[in-house]
Every structure is written in structure tokens, then in C-alpha cells.
């Protein structure tokens, strides 16, 4: 599918395997989420807008391309998306951060919005939506809907584990959005959890189970 990238890299595969392990503790899980996010970011941001600048080296002056200032915004979907923020900030420490709060209704699996706070001028930025798990696609679709309603035109979605069903639904709803995933798993179970997956990413990030 156009605009869908599944990143096939041995470093990512290794770290995802550790994340899946039920014996990986909260500290290790959080560190792995950040590390994998940084690796995804490197790939996802290869087309960021740049501007020419003049740099003085110890030997001479040269022209160089740099990423345009204030051109990026990170928008994690609460709460699990928070675990990916530092992974992006490792490469782009000045990126502004907005927050979209959603929870999944356990009976209907439909996302429910409860919070939205975005940086000023977000409509002029490249906006990266962060959520470790792309299961049904409902939360990601709703987040992109909210961003587009506020005039955002350049949106990327970054996920660590995705289900084929979620990728298909997000792509169908927003074919212009670039989707980046560390891995695509087998399927969803009857409760809309990803298999083989890694459990609830939020619980494992914050030690709530």
C-alpha cells in the first residue's frame, strides 16, 4: 500500500522481541520503546523540509541543508504514546509536543476523546502522531480527524506494533497519511488485541499491571 512502511531491520526486530517478552520489566520496556521509536524516526523523517544555511568550518565557509526551524510537532495519543516522545526527542529535541487523550470503550472498542491540547501554528508543521499499538485503527483515525479539522495537512503516524486490520482501516480513512510501523503482526483477537502482540503497552510502560 502506498504511504505504508513496515521497517524491516535486525536491530528493530531484536528490540521488539525483547519488548514482547513477558519477563521484560517496566524500566526495560520503557527504554526499548524509546530506542525503537528513535530507529523509526530516522526512517520516517527522511523527507522533512530543509533550508540552506551557511556554516563556517575550521577551514572554510560552506553551504549545508538543515531542517527548517519549528517545522515539527509531536502528538502522542495518551497515554501509551507518551512512551514514544523521548525517542523522537533524541533526534529532534526542539520539536513541540501536543497531546490527544483517548480511551477505548471496552465493549464497543470505539475510541472516546477526553483531552486535546496542541501547539500554536500546528497547521503549518509536519505532525507526527505517536501510538505504540495500531490495533483496530480507531484511535489513530480519530486523532488524524482532529488534526485535519484544525488545518493540519502533513501528518505521519508512527507505531511499533500494528495489526493488518488497523493498517488497512487507517490507510482507507486517510490515504494521504504516511504510516510507519516497526512490525506488522498476525491479526486481532476477539477482544481487538493484537496477536502475538506484547500485551497492553500503556500498562507495561507505566507499571499499572
Short mmCIF file of C-alpha atoms in Angstrom, two decimals:
data_model
loop_
_atom_site.label_atom_id
_atom_site.label_comp_id
_atom_site.label_asym_id
_atom_site.label_seq_id
_atom_site.Cartn_x
_atom_site.Cartn_y
_atom_site.Cartn_z
CA UNK A 1 0.00 0.00 0.00
CA UNK A 2 1.21 3.49 -0.81
CA UNK A 3 2.31 5.54 2.22
CA UNK A 4 2.66 2.43 4.41
CA UNK A 5 6.17 1.48 5.54
CA UNK A 6 6.94 -1.61 7.63
CA UNK A 7 10.53 -1.20 8.75
CA UNK A 8 12.48 -4.40 8.32
CA UNK A 9 15.71 -4.03 10.28
CA UNK A 10 17.53 -6.55 12.50
CA UNK A 11 18.05 -4.01 15.31
CA UNK A 12 14.33 -3.29 15.46
CA UNK A 13 13.44 -6.98 15.27
CA UNK A 14 15.81 -7.69 18.17
CA UNK A 15 14.36 -4.95 20.36
CA UNK A 16 10.76 -5.84 19.54
CA UNK A 17 11.47 -9.43 20.58
CA UNK A 18 12.65 -8.14 23.97
CA UNK A 19 9.55 -5.94 24.27
CA UNK A 20 7.25 -8.89 23.63
CA UNK A 21 8.84 -10.96 26.41
CA UNK A 22 6.56 -11.20 29.45
CA UNK A 23 9.68 -11.14 31.66
CA UNK A 24 10.81 -7.70 30.43
CA UNK A 25 10.28 -5.28 33.33
CA UNK A 26 8.83 -1.78 33.21
CA UNK A 27 12.18 0.03 33.08
CA UNK A 28 13.48 -2.19 30.29
CA UNK A 29 10.21 -1.95 28.36
CA UNK A 30 10.20 1.85 28.55
CA UNK A 31 13.81 2.03 27.33
CA UNK A 32 13.08 -0.34 24.45
CA UNK A 33 10.06 1.72 23.36
CA UNK A 34 12.24 4.83 23.24
CA UNK A 35 15.02 3.05 21.34
CA UNK A 36 12.69 1.55 18.73
CA UNK A 37 10.96 4.92 18.31
CA UNK A 38 14.29 6.58 17.58
CA UNK A 39 15.02 3.99 14.90
CA UNK A 40 11.60 4.50 13.31
CA UNK A 41 12.05 8.27 13.46
CA UNK A 42 15.23 8.08 11.41
CA UNK A 43 13.27 6.44 8.58
CA UNK A 44 10.05 8.43 8.95
CA UNK A 45 11.76 11.82 8.87
CA UNK A 46 13.88 11.32 5.77
CA UNK A 47 11.64 13.70 3.77
CA UNK A 48 11.46 16.57 6.27
CA UNK A 49 11.66 20.08 4.78
CA UNK A 50 15.13 21.61 4.82
CA UNK A 51 16.55 25.08 4.26
CA UNK A 52 20.04 26.12 3.11
CA UNK A 53 22.36 27.62 5.73
CA UNK A 54 25.90 28.91 5.70
CA UNK A 55 28.27 27.12 8.08
CA UNK A 56 31.82 28.14 8.92
CA UNK A 57 34.10 25.14 9.41
CA UNK A 58 37.66 25.35 10.79
CA UNK A 59 38.82 25.53 7.16
CA UNK A 60 36.24 27.42 5.12
CA UNK A 61 32.62 28.50 4.71
CA UNK A 62 30.18 26.05 3.17
CA UNK A 63 26.52 25.68 2.31
CA UNK A 64 24.58 23.00 4.19
CA UNK A 65 20.96 21.84 4.42
CA UNK A 66 19.26 21.93 7.84
CA UNK A 67 15.76 21.04 8.95
CA UNK A 68 13.54 24.11 8.94
CA UNK A 69 13.17 25.55 12.45
CA UNK A 70 9.86 24.88 14.26
CA UNK A 71 8.67 22.66 11.41
CA UNK A 72 7.88 19.56 13.52
CA UNK A 73 5.25 18.75 16.13
CA UNK A 74 4.87 15.50 18.05
CA UNK A 75 1.37 14.43 19.11
CA UNK A 76 1.25 11.32 21.30
CA UNK A 77 -2.10 9.64 21.86
CA UNK A 78 -2.44 9.37 25.64
CA UNK A 79 -1.39 7.51 27.49
CA UNK A 80 0.82 4.95 25.74
CA UNK A 81 2.01 7.43 23.12
CA UNK A 82 3.87 9.30 25.85
CA UNK A 83 6.38 6.45 25.95
CA UNK A 84 7.50 7.28 22.40
CA UNK A 85 8.08 11.02 22.87
CA UNK A 86 11.64 10.80 24.18
CA UNK A 87 12.54 8.54 21.28
CA UNK A 88 11.65 11.30 18.82
CA UNK A 89 13.22 14.00 21.02
CA UNK A 90 16.51 12.10 20.90
CA UNK A 91 16.82 13.20 17.27
CA UNK A 92 14.65 16.35 17.36
CA UNK A 93 14.92 17.82 20.87
CA UNK A 94 13.22 21.11 19.95
CA UNK A 95 10.06 19.54 18.47
CA UNK A 96 6.89 20.90 20.07
CA UNK A 97 4.58 18.40 21.76
CA UNK A 98 0.79 18.32 21.72
CA UNK A 99 -1.44 15.75 23.40
CA UNK A 100 -4.58 13.92 22.37
CA UNK A 101 -6.32 11.91 25.09
CA UNK A 102 -8.43 8.91 24.14
CA UNK A 103 -9.52 5.67 25.72
CA UNK A 104 -11.05 2.61 24.12
CA UNK A 105 -14.54 1.63 25.21
CA UNK A 106 -14.07 -1.96 26.36
CA UNK A 107 -17.47 -3.04 25.00
CA UNK A 108 -17.59 -1.26 21.63
CA UNK A 109 -13.80 -0.76 21.09
CA UNK A 110 -14.70 2.74 19.85
CA UNK A 111 -12.21 5.47 20.92
CA UNK A 112 -13.52 8.15 23.26
CA UNK A 113 -11.83 11.57 23.31
CA UNK A 114 -11.24 13.26 26.67
CA UNK A 115 -8.39 15.74 26.04
CA UNK A 116 -6.77 17.74 23.24
CA UNK A 117 -4.03 20.36 23.59
CA UNK A 118 -1.95 21.26 20.54
CA UNK A 119 0.91 23.71 19.86
CA UNK A 120 0.11 27.04 18.25
CA UNK A 121 0.59 27.06 14.49
CA UNK A 122 0.34 23.29 14.27
CA UNK A 123 -1.41 23.60 10.91
CA UNK A 124 1.93 24.71 9.39
CA UNK A 125 4.01 21.87 10.83
CA UNK A 126 4.81 18.28 9.97
CA UNK A 127 2.81 16.48 12.67
CA UNK A 128 3.79 13.04 13.91
CA UNK A 129 1.12 11.03 15.72
CA UNK A 130 2.60 8.54 18.19
CA UNK A 131 0.91 5.39 19.47
CA UNK A 132 2.83 2.15 20.15
CA UNK A 133 -0.06 -0.11 19.11
CA UNK A 134 -2.14 0.19 15.93
CA UNK A 135 -4.89 -2.35 16.58
CA UNK A 136 -8.31 -1.52 15.12
CA UNK A 137 -7.07 1.82 13.83
CA UNK A 138 -9.88 3.68 15.58
CA UNK A 139 -7.75 5.89 17.82
CA UNK A 140 -5.32 6.81 15.05
CA UNK A 141 -8.16 7.64 12.65
CA UNK A 142 -9.86 9.81 15.27
CA UNK A 143 -6.58 11.60 16.07
CA UNK A 144 -5.93 12.33 12.39
CA UNK A 145 -9.55 13.53 12.02
CA UNK A 146 -8.96 16.00 14.87
CA UNK A 147 -5.71 17.26 13.37
CA UNK A 148 -7.18 17.73 9.91
CA UNK A 149 -10.13 19.58 11.41
CA UNK A 150 -7.56 22.05 12.77
CA UNK A 151 -6.00 22.54 9.34
CA UNK A 152 -3.03 20.15 9.57
CA UNK A 153 -2.08 18.86 6.13
CA UNK A 154 1.20 16.97 6.60
CA UNK A 155 0.68 14.06 9.01
CA UNK A 156 2.70 10.94 9.80
CA UNK A 157 1.63 8.09 12.10
CA UNK A 158 4.29 6.11 13.93
CA UNK A 159 3.59 2.76 15.60
CA UNK A 160 5.71 -0.06 16.98
CA UNK A 161 3.30 -3.00 16.67
CA UNK A 162 0.47 -2.96 14.10
CA UNK A 163 -2.29 -5.35 13.08
CA UNK A 164 -3.11 -5.73 9.37
CA UNK A 165 -6.69 -4.69 10.14
CA UNK A 166 -5.56 -1.41 11.73
CA UNK A 167 -3.18 -0.56 8.91
CA UNK A 168 -5.90 -1.20 6.32
CA UNK A 169 -8.51 0.91 8.13
CA UNK A 170 -6.17 3.83 8.80
CA UNK A 171 -4.96 3.80 5.20
CA UNK A 172 -8.51 3.61 3.87
CA UNK A 173 -9.67 6.53 6.04
CA UNK A 174 -6.59 8.69 5.41
CA UNK A 175 -4.65 7.51 2.33
CA UNK A 176 -2.57 10.71 2.36
CA UNK A 177 -1.12 9.99 5.81
CA UNK A 178 2.26 8.28 5.94
CA UNK A 179 2.17 5.22 8.24
CA UNK A 180 5.37 3.83 9.77
CA UNK A 181 5.41 0.60 11.80
CA UNK A 182 8.27 -1.38 13.31
CA UNK A 183 6.42 -4.64 12.65
CA UNK A 184 3.08 -5.94 11.40
CA UNK A 185 1.66 -8.78 13.49
CA UNK A 186 -0.70 -11.60 12.53
CA UNK A 187 -4.19 -10.40 13.44
CA UNK A 188 -6.58 -9.13 16.11
CA UNK A 189 -8.28 -11.47 18.55
CA UNK A 190 -11.96 -11.34 19.50
CA UNK A 191 -11.23 -8.56 22.00
CA UNK A 192 -9.36 -6.47 19.38
CA UNK A 193 -5.95 -7.12 20.91
CA UNK A 194 -3.02 -7.67 18.58
CA UNK A 195 -1.62 -11.22 18.25
CA UNK A 196 1.08 -12.12 19.09
CA UNK A 197 1.45 -8.52 20.29
CA UNK A 198 3.01 -7.56 23.61
CA UNK A 199 0.03 -7.00 25.88
CA UNK A 200 -1.18 -3.54 26.89
CA UNK A 201 1.61 -1.10 26.04
CA UNK A 202 0.33 1.54 28.49
CA UNK A 203 0.27 -0.90 31.40
CA UNK A 204 3.75 -2.16 30.58
CA UNK A 205 5.15 1.35 30.18
CA UNK A 206 3.77 2.68 33.44
CA UNK A 207 3.68 -0.46 35.58
CA UNK A 208 -0.08 -0.39 36.15
CA UNK A 209 -0.38 -4.18 35.82
#
